[in-house]
GROMACS .gro file of C-alpha atoms in nm:
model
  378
    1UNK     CA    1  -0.194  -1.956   0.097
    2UNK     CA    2  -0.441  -1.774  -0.143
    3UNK     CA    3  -0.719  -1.869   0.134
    4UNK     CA    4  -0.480  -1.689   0.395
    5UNK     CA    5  -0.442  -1.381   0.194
    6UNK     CA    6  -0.807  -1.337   0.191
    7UNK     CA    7  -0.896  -1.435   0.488
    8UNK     CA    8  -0.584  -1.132   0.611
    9UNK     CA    9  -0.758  -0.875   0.410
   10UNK     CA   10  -1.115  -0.971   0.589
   11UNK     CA   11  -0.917  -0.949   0.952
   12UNK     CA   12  -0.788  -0.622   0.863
   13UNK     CA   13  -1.098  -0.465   0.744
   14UNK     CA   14  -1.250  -0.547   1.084
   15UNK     CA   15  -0.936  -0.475   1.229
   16UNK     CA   16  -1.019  -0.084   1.216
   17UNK     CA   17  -1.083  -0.052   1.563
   18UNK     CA   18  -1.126   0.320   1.660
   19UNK     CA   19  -0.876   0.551   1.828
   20UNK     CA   20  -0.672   0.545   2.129
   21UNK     CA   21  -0.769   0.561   2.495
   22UNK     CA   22  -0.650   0.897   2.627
   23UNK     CA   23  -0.663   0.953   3.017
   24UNK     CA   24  -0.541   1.299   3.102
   25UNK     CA   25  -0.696   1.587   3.349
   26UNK     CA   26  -0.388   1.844   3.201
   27UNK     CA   27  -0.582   2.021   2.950
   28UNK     CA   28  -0.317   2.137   2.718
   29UNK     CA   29  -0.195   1.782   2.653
   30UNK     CA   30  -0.525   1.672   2.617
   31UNK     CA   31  -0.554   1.974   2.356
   32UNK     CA   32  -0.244   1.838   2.195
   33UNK     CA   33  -0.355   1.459   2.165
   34UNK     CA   34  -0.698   1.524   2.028
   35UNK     CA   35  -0.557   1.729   1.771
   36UNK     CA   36  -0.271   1.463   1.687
   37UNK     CA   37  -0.547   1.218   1.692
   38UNK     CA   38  -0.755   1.410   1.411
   39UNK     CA   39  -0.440   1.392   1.215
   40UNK     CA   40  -0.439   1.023   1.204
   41UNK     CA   41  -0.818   1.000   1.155
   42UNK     CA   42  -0.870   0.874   1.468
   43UNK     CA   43  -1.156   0.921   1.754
   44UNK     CA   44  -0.982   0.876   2.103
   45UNK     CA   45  -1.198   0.785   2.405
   46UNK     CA   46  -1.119   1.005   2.690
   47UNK     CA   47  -1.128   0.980   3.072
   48UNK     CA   48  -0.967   1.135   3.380
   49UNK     CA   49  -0.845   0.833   3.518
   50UNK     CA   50  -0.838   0.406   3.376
   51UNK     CA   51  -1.179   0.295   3.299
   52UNK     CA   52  -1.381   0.036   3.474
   53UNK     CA   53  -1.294  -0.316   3.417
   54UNK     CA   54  -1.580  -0.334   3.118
   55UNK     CA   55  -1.434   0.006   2.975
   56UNK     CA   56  -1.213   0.119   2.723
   57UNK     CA   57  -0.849  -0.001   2.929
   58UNK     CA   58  -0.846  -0.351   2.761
   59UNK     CA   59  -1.034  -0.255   2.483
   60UNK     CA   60  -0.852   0.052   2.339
   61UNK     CA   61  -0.575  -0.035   2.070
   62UNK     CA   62  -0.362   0.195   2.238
   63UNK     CA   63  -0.380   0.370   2.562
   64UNK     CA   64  -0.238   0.747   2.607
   65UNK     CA   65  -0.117   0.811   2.969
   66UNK     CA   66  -0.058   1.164   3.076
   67UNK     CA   67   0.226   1.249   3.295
   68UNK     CA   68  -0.080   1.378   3.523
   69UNK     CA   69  -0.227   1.083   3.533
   70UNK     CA   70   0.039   0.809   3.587
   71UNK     CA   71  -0.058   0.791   3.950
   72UNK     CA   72  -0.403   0.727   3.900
   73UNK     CA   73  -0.302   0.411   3.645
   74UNK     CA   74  -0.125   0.242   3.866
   75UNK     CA   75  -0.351   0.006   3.963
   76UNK     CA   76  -0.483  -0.059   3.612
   77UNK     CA   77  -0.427  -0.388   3.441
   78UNK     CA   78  -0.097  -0.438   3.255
   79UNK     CA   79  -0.134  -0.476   2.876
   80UNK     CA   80   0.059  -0.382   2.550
   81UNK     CA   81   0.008  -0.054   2.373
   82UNK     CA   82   0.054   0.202   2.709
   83UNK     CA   83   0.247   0.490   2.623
   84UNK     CA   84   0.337   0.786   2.892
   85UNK     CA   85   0.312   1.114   2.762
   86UNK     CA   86   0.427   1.464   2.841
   87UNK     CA   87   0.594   1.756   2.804
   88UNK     CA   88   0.904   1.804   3.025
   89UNK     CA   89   1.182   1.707   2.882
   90UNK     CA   90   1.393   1.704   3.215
   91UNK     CA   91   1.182   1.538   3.433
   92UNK     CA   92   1.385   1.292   3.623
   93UNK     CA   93   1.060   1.104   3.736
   94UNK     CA   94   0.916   1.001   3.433
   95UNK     CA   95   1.099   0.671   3.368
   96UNK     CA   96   0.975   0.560   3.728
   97UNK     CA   97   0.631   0.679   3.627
   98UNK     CA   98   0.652   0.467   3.344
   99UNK     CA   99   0.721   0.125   3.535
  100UNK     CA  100   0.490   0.174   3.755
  101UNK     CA  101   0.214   0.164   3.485
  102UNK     CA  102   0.366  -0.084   3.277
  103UNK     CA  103   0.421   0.200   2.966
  104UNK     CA  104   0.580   0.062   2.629
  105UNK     CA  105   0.722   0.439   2.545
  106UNK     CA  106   0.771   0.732   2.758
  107UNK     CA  107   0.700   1.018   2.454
  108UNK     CA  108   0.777   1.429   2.501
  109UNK     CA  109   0.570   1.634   2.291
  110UNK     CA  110   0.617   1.802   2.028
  111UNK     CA  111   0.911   1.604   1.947
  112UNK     CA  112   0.732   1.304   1.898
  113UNK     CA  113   0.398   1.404   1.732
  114UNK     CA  114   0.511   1.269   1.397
  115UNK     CA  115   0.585   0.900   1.511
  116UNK     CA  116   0.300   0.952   1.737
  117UNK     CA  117   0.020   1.071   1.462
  118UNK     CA  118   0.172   0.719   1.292
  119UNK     CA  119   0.140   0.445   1.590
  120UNK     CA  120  -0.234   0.641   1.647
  121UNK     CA  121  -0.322   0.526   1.236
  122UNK     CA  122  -0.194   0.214   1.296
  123UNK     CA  123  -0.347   0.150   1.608
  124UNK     CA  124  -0.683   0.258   1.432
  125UNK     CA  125  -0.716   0.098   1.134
  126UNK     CA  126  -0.568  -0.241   1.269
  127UNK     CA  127  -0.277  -0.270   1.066
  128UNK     CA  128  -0.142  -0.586   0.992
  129UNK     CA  129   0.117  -0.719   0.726
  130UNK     CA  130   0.148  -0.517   0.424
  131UNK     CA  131   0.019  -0.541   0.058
  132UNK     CA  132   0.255  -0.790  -0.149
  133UNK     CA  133   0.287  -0.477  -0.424
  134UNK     CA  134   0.373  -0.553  -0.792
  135UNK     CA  135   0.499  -0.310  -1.033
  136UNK     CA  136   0.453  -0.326  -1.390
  137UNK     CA  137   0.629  -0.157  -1.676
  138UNK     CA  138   0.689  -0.189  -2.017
  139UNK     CA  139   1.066  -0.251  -2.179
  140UNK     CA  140   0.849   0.019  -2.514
  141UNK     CA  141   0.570   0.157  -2.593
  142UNK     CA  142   0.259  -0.062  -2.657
  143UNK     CA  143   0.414  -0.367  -2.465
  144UNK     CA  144   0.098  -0.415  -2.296
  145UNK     CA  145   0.228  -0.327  -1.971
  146UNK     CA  146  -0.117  -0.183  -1.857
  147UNK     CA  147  -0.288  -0.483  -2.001
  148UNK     CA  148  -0.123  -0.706  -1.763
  149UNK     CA  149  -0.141  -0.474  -1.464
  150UNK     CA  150  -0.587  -0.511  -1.505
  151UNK     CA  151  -0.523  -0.844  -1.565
  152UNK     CA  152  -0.333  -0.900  -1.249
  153UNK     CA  153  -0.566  -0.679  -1.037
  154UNK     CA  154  -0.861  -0.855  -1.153
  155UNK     CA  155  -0.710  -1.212  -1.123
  156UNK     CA  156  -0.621  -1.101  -0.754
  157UNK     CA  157  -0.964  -1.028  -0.651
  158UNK     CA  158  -1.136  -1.251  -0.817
  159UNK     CA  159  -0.937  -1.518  -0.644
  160UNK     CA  160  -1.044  -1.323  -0.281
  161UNK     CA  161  -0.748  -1.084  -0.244
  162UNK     CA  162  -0.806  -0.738  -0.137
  163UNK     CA  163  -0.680  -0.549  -0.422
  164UNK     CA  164  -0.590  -0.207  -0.512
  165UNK     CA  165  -0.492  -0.150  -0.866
  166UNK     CA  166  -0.290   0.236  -0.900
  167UNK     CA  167  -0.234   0.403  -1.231
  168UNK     CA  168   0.140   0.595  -1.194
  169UNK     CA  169   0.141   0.665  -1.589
  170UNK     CA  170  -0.029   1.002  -1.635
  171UNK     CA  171   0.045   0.966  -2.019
  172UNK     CA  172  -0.123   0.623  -2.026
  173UNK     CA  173  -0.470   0.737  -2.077
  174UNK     CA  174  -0.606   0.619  -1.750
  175UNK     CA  175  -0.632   0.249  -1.663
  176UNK     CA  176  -0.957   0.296  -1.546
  177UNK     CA  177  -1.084   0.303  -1.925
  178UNK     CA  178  -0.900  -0.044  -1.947
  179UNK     CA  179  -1.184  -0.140  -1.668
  180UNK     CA  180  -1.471  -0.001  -1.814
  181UNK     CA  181  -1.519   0.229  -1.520
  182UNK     CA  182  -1.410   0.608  -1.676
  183UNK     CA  183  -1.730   0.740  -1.591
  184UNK     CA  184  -1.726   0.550  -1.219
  185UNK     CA  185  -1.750   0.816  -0.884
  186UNK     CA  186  -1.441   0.832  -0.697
  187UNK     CA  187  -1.134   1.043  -0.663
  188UNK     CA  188  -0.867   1.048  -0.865
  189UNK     CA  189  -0.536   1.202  -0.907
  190UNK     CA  190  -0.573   1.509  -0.888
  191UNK     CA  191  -0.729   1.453  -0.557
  192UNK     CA  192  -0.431   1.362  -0.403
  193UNK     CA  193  -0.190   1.579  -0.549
  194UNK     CA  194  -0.143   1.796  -0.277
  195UNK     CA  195  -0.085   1.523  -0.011
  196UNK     CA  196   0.192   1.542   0.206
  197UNK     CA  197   0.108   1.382   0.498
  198UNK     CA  198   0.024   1.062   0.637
  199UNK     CA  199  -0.311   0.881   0.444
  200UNK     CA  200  -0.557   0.647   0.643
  201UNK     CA  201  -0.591   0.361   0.456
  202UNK     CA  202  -0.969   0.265   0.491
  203UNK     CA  203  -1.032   0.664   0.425
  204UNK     CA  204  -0.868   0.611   0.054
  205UNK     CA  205  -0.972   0.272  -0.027
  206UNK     CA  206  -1.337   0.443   0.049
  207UNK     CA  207  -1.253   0.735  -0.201
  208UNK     CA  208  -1.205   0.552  -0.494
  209UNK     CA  209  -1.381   0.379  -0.812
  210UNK     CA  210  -1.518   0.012  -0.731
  211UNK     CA  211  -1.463  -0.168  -1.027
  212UNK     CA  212  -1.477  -0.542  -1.080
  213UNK     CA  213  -1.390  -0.605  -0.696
  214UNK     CA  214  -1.129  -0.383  -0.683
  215UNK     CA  215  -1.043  -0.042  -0.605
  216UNK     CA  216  -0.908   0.173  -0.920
  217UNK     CA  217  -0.663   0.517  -0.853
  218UNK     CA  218  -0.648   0.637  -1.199
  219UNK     CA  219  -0.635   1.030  -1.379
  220UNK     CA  220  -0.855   1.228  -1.484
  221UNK     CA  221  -1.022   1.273  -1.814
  222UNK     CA  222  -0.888   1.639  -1.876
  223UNK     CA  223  -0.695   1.741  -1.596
  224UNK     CA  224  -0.270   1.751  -1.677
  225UNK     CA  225  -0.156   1.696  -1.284
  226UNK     CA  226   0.195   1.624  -1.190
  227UNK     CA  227   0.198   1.422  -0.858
  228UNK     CA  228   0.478   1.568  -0.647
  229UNK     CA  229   0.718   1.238  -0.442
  230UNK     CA  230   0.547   1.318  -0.136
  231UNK     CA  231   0.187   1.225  -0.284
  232UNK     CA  232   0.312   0.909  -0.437
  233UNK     CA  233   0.495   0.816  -0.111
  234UNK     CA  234   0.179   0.884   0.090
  235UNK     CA  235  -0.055   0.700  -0.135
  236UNK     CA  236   0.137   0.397  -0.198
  237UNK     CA  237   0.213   0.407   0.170
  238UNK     CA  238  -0.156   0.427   0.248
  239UNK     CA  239  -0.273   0.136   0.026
  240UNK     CA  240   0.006  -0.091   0.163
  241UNK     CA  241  -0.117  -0.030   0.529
  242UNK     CA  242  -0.443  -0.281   0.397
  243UNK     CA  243  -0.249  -0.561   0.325
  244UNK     CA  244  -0.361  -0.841   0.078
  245UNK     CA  245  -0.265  -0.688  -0.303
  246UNK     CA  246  -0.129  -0.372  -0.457
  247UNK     CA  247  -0.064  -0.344  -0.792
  248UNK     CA  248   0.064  -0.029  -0.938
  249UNK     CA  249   0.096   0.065  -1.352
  250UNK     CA  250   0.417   0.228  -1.407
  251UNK     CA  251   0.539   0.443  -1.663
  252UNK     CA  252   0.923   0.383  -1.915
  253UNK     CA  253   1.024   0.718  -1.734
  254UNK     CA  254   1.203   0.694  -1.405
  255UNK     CA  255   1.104   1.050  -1.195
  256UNK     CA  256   1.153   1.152  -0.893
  257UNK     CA  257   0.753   1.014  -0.827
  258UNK     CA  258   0.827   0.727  -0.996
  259UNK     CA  259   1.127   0.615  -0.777
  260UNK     CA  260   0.881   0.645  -0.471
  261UNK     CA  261   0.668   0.406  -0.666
  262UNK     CA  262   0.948   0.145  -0.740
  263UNK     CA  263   1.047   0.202  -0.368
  264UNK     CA  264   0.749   0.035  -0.219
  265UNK     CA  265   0.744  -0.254  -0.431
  266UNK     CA  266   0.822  -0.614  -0.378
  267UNK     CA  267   0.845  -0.709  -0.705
  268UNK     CA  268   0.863  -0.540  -1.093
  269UNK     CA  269   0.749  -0.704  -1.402
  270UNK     CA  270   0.892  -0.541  -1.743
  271UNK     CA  271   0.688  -0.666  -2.042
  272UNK     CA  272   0.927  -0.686  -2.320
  273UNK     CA  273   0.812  -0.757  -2.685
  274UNK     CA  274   0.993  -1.039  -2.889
  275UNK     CA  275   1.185  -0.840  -3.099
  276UNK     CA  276   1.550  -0.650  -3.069
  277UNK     CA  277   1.434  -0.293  -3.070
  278UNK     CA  278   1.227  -0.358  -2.777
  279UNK     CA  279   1.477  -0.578  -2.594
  280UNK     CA  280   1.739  -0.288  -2.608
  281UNK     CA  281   1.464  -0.053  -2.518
  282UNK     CA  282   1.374  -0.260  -2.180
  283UNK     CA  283   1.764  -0.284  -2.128
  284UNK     CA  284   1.764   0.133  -2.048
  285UNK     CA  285   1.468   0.101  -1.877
  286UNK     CA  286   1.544  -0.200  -1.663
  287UNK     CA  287   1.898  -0.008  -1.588
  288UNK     CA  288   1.679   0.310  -1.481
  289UNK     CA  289   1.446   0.107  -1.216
  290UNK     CA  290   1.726  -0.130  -1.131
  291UNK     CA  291   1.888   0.169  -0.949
  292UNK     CA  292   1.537   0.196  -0.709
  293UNK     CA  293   1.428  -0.168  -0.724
  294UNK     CA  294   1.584  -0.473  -0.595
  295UNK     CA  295   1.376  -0.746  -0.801
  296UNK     CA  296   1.279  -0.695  -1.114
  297UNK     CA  297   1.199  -0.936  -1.350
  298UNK     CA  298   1.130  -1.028  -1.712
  299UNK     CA  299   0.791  -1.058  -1.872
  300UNK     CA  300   0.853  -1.163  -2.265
  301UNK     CA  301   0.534  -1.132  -2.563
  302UNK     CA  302   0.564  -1.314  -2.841
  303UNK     CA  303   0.502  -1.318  -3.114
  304UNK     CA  304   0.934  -1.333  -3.154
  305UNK     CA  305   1.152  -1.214  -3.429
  306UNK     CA  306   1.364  -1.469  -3.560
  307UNK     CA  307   1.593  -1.674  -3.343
  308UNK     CA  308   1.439  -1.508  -2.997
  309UNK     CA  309   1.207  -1.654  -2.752
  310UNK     CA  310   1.137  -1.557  -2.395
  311UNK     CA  311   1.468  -1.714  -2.257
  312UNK     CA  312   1.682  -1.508  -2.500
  313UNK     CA  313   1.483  -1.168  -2.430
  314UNK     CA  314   1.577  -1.240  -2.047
  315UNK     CA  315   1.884  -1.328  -2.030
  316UNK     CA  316   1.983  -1.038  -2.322
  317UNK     CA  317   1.831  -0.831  -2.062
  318UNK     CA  318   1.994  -1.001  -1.779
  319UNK     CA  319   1.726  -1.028  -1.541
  320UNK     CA  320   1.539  -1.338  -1.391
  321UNK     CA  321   1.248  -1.504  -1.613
  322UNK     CA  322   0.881  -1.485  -1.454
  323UNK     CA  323   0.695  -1.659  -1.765
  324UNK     CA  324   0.623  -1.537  -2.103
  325UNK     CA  325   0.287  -1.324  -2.126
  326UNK     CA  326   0.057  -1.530  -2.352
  327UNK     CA  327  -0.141  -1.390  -2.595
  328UNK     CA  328  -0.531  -1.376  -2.586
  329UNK     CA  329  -0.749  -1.408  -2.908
  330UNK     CA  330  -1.062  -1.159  -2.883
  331UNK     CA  331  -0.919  -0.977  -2.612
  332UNK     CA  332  -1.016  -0.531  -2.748
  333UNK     CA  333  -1.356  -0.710  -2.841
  334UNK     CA  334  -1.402  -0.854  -2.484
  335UNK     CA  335  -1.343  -0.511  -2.358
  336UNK     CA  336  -1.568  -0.352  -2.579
  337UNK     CA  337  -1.835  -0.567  -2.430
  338UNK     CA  338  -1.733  -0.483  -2.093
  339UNK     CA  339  -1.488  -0.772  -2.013
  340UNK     CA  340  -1.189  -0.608  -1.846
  341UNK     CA  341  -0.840  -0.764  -1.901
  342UNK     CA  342  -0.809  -1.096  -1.693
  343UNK     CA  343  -1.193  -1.129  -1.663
  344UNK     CA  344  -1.219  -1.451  -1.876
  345UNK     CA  345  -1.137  -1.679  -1.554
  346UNK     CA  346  -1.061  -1.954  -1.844
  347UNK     CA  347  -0.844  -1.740  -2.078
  348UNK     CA  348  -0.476  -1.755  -2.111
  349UNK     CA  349  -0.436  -1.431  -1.973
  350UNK     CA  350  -0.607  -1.507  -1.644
  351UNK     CA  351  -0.437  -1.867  -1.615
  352UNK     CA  352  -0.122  -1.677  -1.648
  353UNK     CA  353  -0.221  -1.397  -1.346
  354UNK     CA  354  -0.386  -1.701  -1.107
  355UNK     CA  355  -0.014  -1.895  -1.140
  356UNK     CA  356   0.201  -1.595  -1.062
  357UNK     CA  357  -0.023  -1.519  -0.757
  358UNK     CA  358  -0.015  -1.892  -0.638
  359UNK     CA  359   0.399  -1.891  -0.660
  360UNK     CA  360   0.405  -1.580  -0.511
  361UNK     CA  361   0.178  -1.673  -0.194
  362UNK     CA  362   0.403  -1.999  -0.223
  363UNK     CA  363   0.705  -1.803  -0.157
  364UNK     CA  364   0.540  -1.630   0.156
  365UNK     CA  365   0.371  -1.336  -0.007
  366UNK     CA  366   0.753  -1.151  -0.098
  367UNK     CA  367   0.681  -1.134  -0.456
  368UNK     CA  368   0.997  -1.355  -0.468
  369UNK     CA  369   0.823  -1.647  -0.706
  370UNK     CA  370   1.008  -1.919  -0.803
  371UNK     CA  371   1.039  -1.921  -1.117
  372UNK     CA  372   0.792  -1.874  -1.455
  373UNK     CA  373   0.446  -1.825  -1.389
  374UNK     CA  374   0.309  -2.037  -1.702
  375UNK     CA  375   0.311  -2.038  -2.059
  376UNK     CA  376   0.136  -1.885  -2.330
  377UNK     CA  377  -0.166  -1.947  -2.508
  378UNK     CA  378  -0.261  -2.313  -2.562
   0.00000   0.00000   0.00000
């Protein structure tokens, strides 16, 4: 399954097949498609009537009929992905039209630019099945929450996954420092604060910091940005449209940007510390992202207070068991050195990320694993 996941992420990088096929002669709806196309980051290819049989008809990823031109498509070949569009919202003709040339959708403008602008993205960058996205908090401060998060990112594409690793903790010192890669070009935050709108996907997995085969959305050094819901939302939407991995680094607090981040995942992880302060601690906080998240799951550290051990912190908590987080000799020198969490492919750590990615691909990519992902250290 691992092999598959890769092997997805390669199809849907190559997947990114340009924009739509527009055939039109009404220059106002031409006007209006180009410009809905430039929304979605698209370049259309445009004729009068349906190409040749070598031209863009069977080649497009979608094809954009206008109501002017319905006539002239009739005798094109019938294929998936033909949508008739137009303006009059009383024409009793259209439906007819739309047979005739085999069209999917029959679409009035302007009332359908926003789903439009979306099918165009897709269309262009390929999309296929989303990101299996894992969230990771932590039950207090210091769990090592962002720890595991690099680990897991790093473990993903080492092992061939297309992985995006997103920092959603603006207090948490940026988890690009984690990766060695604080001084690395790309956008950050701030960036993408204003967002509103739809993202392409290739357009911000280009943007940002290449570190350790991955790409890293993190904050910047001095900059004290608030993302607003809508940025989060388009972001995380964004990165999920590339399928293979996404794993975002979430924060104790539960805001309004937060619950977009817990919204989009498959699967949390709360690192919880083996002691009771921490376990009632990660008892709020899994009650706070319960109300978002569906699955969220328990992540003890040792070492443990008296009388605990991981299956006491989990079911005190009351969630489900994923596999006690092991601990890693060496680990703040290995960074200093430039070895990012998770990059000893033989450590604990990594053995730890590798099984919870292998039961997760065993339970069809859902982030549903079975059950713990391994022990802890040898």
């Amino acid at each position: 399954m691992a092999g598959s996941l890769a092997e997805e992420g390669a199809a849907v990088a190559e997947g990114r097949r340009g924009g739509p096929l527009i055939v039109t002669e009404d220059v106002e709806l031409l006007d209006d498609l180009l410009r809905l196309c430039a929304a979605a980051g698209a370049e259309p290819e445009v004729h009068h009537g349906p190409p040749g049989r070598r031209g863009g008809w069977e080649r497009a990823p979608m094809v954009l009929v206008g109501d002017d031109a319905a006539v002239r498509c009739r005798g094109a070949g019938r294929r998936r992905g033909v949508m008739l569009v137009g303006r009059d919202q009383d024409d009793p003709d259209v439906w007819r039209r739309a047979v005739e040339i085999g069209a999917e959708y029959v679409l009035r403008l302007p009332d359908s630019e926003g789903w439009l602008v979306d099918q165009i993205a897709n269309a262009a960058e390929g999309v296929g099945k989303p990101a299996l996205t894992v969230g990771v908090m932590g039950g207090r401060g210091g769990s090592g929450a962002s720890t595991l998060a690099c680990a897991l990112a790093v473990s993903a594409a080492r092992s061939g996954r297309r992985t995006m690793l997103i920092d959603a903790d603006p207090l948490g010192g940026g988890i690009d420092v984690l990766l060695g890669g604080e001084r690395a070009e790309g956008m950050r935050w701030p960036d993408f604060a204003h967002s509103k709108g739809r993202l392409g996907g290739g357009a911000l997995e280009d943007s940002l910091p290449a570190l350790h085969g991955l790409r890293v959305l993190s904050w910047g050094r001095d900059d004290e940005v608030v993302i607003p819901p809508q940025a989060m939302r388009a972001v995380l939407a964004a990165a999920r449209r590339l399928g293979g991995v996404v794993v975002v680094d979430l924060p104790r607090r539960v805001d309004e940007g937060v619950a977009e981040a817990l919204a989009q995942l498959d699967l949390g992880l709360l690192v919880v510390p083996g002691e009771l302060r921490a376990v009632a601690a990660a008892k709020r906080v899994a009650s706070l992202a319960g109300m978002v998240l569906d699955d969220l799951r328990v992540v003890p550290r040792g070492p443990y207070a008296a009388g605990l051990d991981e299956q006491w912190v989990a079911q005190a908590i009351g969630l489900p068991l994923i596999g006690e987080l092991p601990l890693e000799s060496g680990l703040l020198a290995s960074q200093g050195s430039g070895t990012p969490p998770g990059g000893n492919a033989r450590g604990p750590l990594a053995r730890f990320c590798a099984a919870f990615w292998e039961q997760a691909a065993a339970a069809g990519d859902t982030g549903a694993a079975t059950g713990p992902a391994g022990g802890g250290a040898p």
